[in-house]
CSV table of C-alpha atoms and ligand atoms in Angstrom, one decimal:
chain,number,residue,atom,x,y,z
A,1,UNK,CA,-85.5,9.9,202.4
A,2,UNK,CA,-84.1,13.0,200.5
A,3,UNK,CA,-86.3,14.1,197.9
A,4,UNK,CA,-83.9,15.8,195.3
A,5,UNK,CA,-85.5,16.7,191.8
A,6,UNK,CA,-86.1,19.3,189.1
A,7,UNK,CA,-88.6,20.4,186.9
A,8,UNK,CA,-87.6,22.0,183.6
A,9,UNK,CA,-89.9,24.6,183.2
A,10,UNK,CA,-90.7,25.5,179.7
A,11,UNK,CA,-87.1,23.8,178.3
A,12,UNK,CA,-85.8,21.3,175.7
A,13,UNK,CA,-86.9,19.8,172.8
A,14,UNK,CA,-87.5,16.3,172.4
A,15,UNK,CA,-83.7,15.6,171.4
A,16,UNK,CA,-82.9,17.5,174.3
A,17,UNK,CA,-85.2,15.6,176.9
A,18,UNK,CA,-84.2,12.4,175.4
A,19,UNK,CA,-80.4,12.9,175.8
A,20,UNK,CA,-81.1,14.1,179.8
A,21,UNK,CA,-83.0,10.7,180.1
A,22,UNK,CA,-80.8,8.6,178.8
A,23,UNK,CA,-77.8,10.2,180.5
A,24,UNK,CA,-79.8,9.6,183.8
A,25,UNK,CA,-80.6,6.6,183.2
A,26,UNK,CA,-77.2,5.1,182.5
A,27,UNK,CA,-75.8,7.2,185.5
A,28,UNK,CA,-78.6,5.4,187.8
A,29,UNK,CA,-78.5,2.2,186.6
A,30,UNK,CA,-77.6,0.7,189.4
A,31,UNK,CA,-80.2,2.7,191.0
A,32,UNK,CA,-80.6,5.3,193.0
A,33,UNK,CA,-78.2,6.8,195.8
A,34,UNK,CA,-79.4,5.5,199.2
A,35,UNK,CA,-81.8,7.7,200.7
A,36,UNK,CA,-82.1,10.0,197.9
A,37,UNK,CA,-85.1,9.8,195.5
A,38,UNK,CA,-84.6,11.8,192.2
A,39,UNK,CA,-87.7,12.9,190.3
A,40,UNK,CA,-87.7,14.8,187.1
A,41,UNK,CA,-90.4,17.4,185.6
A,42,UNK,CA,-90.1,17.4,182.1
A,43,UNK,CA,-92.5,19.5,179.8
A,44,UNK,CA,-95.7,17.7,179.1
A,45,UNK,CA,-94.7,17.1,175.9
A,46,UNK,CA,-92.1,15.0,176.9
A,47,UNK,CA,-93.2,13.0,179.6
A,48,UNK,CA,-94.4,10.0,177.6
A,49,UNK,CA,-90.5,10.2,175.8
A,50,UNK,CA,-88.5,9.9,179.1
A,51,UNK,CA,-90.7,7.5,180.8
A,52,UNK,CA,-90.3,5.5,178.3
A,53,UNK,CA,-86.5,6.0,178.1
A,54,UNK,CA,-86.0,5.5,181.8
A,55,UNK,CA,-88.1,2.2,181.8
A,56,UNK,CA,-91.1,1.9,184.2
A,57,UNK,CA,-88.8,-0.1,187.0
A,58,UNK,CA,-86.5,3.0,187.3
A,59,UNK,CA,-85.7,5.1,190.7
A,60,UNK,CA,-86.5,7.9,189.4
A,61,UNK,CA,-90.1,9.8,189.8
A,62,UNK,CA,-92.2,11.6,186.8
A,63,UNK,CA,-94.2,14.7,187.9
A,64,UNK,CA,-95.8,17.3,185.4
A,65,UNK,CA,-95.6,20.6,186.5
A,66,UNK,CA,-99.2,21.3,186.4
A,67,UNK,CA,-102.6,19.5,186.2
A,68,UNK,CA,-106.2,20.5,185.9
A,69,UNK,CA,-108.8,19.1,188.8
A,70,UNK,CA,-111.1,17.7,186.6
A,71,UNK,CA,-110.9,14.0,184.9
A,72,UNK,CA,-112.2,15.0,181.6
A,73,UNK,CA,-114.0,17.6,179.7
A,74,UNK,CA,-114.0,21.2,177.8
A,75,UNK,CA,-111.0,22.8,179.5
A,76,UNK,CA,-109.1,23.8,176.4
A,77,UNK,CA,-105.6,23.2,176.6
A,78,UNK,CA,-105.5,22.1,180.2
A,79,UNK,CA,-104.4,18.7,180.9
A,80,UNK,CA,-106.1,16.3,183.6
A,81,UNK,CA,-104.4,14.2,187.0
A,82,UNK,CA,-105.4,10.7,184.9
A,83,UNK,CA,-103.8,12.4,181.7
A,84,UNK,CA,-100.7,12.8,183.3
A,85,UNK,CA,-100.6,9.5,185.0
A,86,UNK,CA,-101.6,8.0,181.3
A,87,UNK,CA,-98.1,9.5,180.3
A,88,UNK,CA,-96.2,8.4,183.1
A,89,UNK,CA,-96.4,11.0,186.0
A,90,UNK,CA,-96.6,9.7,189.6
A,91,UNK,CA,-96.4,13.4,190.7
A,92,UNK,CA,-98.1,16.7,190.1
A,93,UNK,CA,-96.2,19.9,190.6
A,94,UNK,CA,-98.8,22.1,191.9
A,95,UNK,CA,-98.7,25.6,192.7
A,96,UNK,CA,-95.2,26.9,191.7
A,97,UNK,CA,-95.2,31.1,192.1
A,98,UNK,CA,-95.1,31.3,188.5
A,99,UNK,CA,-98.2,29.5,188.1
A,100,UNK,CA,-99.8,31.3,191.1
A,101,UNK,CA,-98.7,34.9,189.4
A,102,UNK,CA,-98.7,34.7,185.5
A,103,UNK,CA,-101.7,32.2,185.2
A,104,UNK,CA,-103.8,32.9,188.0
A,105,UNK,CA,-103.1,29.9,189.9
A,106,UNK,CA,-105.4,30.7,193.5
A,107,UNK,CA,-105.1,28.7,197.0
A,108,UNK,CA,-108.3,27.4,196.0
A,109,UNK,CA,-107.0,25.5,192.9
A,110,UNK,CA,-104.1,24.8,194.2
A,111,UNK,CA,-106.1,22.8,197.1
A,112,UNK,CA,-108.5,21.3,194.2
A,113,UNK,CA,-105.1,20.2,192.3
A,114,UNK,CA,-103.7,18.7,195.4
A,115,UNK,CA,-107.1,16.4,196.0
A,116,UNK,CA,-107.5,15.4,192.8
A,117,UNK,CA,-103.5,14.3,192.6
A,118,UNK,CA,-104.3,12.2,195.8
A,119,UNK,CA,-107.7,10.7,194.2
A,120,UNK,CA,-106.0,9.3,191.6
A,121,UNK,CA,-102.8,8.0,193.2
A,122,UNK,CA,-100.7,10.4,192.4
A,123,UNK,CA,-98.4,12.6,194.8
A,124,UNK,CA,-99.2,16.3,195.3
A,125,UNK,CA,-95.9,18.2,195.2
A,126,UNK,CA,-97.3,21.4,196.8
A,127,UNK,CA,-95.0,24.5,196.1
A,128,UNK,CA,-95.8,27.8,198.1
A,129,UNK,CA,-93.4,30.8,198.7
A,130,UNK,CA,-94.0,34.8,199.6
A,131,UNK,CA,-92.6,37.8,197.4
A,132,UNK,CA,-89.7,39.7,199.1
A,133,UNK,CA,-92.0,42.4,200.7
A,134,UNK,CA,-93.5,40.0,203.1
A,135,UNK,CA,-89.8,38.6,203.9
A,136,UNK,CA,-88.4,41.9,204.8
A,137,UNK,CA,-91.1,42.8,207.0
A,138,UNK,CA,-90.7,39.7,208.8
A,139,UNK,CA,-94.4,37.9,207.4
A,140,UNK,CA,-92.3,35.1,205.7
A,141,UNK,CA,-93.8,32.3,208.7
A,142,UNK,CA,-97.3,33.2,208.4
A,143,UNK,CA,-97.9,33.4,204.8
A,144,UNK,CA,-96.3,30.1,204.2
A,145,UNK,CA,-98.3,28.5,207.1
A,146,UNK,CA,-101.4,30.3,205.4
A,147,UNK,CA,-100.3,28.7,202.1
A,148,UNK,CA,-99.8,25.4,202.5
A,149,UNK,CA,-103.1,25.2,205.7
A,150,UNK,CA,-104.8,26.4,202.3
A,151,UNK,CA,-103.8,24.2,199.8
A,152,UNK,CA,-104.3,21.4,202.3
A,153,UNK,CA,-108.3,22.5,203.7
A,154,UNK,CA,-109.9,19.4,203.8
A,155,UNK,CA,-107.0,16.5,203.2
A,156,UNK,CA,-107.1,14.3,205.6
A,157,UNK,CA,-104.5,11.9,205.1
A,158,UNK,CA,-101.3,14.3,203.8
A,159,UNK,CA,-99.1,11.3,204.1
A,160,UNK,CA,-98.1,11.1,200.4
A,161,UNK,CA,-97.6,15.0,200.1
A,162,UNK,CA,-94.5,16.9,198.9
A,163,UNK,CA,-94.4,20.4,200.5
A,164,UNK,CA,-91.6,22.3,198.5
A,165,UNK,CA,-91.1,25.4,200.4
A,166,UNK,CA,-89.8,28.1,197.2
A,167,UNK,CA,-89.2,31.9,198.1
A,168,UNK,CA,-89.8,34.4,195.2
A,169,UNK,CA,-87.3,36.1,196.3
A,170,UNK,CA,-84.8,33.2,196.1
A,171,UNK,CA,-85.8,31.7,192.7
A,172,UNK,CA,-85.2,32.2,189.2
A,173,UNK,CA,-81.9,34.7,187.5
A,174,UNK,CA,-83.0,37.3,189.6
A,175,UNK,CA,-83.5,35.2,192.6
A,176,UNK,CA,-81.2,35.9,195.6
A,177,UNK,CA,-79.9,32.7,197.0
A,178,UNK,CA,-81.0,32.2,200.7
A,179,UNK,CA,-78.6,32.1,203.1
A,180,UNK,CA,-79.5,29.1,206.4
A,181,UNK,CA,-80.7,32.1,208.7
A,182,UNK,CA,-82.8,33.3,205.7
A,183,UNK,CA,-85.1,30.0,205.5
A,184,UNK,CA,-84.9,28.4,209.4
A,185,UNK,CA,-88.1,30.1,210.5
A,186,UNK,CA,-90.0,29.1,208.0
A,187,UNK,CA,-88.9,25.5,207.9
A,188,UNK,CA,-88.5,25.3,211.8
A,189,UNK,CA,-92.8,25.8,211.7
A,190,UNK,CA,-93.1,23.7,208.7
A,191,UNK,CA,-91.3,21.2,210.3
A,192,UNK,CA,-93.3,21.6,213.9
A,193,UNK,CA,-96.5,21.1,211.7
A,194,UNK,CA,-96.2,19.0,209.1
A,195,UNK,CA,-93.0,17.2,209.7
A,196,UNK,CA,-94.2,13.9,210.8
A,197,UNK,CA,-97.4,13.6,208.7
A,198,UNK,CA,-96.1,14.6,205.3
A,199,UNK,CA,-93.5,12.7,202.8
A,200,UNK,CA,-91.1,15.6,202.2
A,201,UNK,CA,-90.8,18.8,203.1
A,202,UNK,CA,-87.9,20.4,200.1
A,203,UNK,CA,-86.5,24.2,199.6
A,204,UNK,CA,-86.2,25.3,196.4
A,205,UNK,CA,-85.1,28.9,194.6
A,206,UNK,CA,-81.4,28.6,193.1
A,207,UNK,CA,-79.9,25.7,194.9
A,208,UNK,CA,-76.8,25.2,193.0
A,209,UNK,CA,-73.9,22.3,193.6
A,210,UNK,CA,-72.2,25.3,196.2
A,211,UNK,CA,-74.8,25.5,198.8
A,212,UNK,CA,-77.0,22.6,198.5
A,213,UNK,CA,-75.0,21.1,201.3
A,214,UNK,CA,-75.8,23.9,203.8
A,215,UNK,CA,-79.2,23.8,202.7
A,216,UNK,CA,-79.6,20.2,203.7
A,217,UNK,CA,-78.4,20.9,206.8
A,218,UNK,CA,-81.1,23.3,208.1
A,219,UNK,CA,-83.3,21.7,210.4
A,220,UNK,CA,-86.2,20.5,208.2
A,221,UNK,CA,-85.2,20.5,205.0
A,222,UNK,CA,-85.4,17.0,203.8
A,223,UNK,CA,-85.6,17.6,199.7
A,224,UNK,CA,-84.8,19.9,197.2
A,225,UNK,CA,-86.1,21.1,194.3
A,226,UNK,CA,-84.0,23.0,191.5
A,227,UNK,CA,-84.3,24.8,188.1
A,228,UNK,CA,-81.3,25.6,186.5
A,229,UNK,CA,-78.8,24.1,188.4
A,230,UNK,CA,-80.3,21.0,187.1
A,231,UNK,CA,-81.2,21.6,184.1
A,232,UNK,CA,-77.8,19.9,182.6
A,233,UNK,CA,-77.8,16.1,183.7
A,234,UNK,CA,-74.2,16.6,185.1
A,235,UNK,CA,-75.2,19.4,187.1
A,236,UNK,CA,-78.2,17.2,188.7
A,237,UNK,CA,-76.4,13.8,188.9
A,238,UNK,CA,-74.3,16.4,190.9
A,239,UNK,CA,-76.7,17.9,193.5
A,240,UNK,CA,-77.7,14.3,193.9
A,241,UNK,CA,-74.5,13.0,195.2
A,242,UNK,CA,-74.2,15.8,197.5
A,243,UNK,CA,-77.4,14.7,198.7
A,244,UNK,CA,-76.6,11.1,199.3
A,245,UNK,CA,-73.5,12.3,201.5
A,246,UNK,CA,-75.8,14.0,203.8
A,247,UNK,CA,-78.4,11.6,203.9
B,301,PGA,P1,-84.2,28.0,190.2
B,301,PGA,O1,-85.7,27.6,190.1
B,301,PGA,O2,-83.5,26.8,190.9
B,301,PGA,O3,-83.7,28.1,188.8
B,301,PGA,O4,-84.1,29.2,191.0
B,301,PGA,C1,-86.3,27.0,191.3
B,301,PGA,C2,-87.8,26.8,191.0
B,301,PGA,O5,-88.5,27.6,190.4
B,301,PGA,O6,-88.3,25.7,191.4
């Protein structure tokens, strides 16, 4: 299965998230591709809105793009795993570089985020990446392998885990796009590793509707997961056919 989603980021209003949802909905009504599996991470405060507009028997996946490891308690303006399921999320985007630089996101929350997304039922979608220093001198491998190893210490079963592999250097306006060569390596060890144990393992860091197909085809990459390119419901109902044709 293809895992091929996008989380907004800090974007859209309510109007705004309603119109995506209902767009997508009426676009998948029939359901989803075969073998692709949309999800969508809206802001927070929309989650409630588009679950609701995409029904609770739709193909498509909620995730919120972060979550605290705690059930409850005095954790101003954090919001918990059971919180997030309460509004509809049956994923947690964990880890994402921005989280990890701007709001002092460690491996060792990132690894309490990812247990207690798998306590309560919900899938971990584990994000790790390396600045462009350690990619031009070659490190790229071994600080993903570190990542994710960390964010992983002590899980078990990693059956229900999303591993979204997201260079910094690739992602965002100033991203660079990665070329096949650029990201093999590092998906050639995820793959060796986690492959066969994990749910998906997707790239991510400006896929856009020209070279998500030549994504898809390195050795590996079974997802994707995409910001802007997707941030326009054509765009994404887009990127998802071009999924379904390599799937
Ligand atoms: P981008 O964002 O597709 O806009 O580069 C990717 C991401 O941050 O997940």
């Amino acid at each position: 299965m293809l895992w091929v989603g996008t989380s907004w980021k800090m974007n859209k209003t309510l109007a705004e998230a309603s119109d995506y949802a209902t767009r997508l909905a009426a676009a998948l009504s029939d359901g989803a591709p075969t073998g692709v599996q949309p999800f969508i991470i809206p802001p927070a405060t929309a989650l409630t809105t588009v679950r609701a507009i995409l029904g609770s028997d739709s193909p498509v996946e909620l995730g919120i793009q972060n979550a605290h490891w705690a059930d409850a308690g005095a954790w101003t303006g954090e919001i918990s795993v059971p919180q997030a399921a309460d509004a509809g999320a049956t994923l947690v985007e964990i880890g994402h570089s921005e989280r990890r630089e701007f709001f002092a996101e460690t491996d060792r929350t990132v690894n309490l985020k990812v247990k207690a997304s798998l306590t309560h039922g919900l899938r971990p979608l584990l994000c790790c990446g390396e600045p462009g220093e350690v990619f031009d001198a070659g490190g790229s491998v071994d600080h993903i392998m570190a990542q994710v190893a960390a964010g992983l210490d002590g899980v078990d079963d990693v059956s229900r885990v999303l591993i979204a592999y997201e260079p910094i250097w690739a992602i965002g306006e100033h991203g660079r796009e990665a070329r096949p060569e650029d990201i093999e390596g590092v998906f050639a060890a995820l793959d060796a590793e986690y492959g066969d144990k994990v749910e998906c393992i997707l790239y991510g860091g400006s896929v856009n509707q020209g070279n998500a197909e030549e994504t898809l085809q390195v050795k590996g990459v079974n997802g994707l997961f995409v910001g802007r390119s997707a941030w326009q419901v054509d765009g994404y109902l887009e990127l998802l056919r071009i999924a379904a044709a390599q799937a």
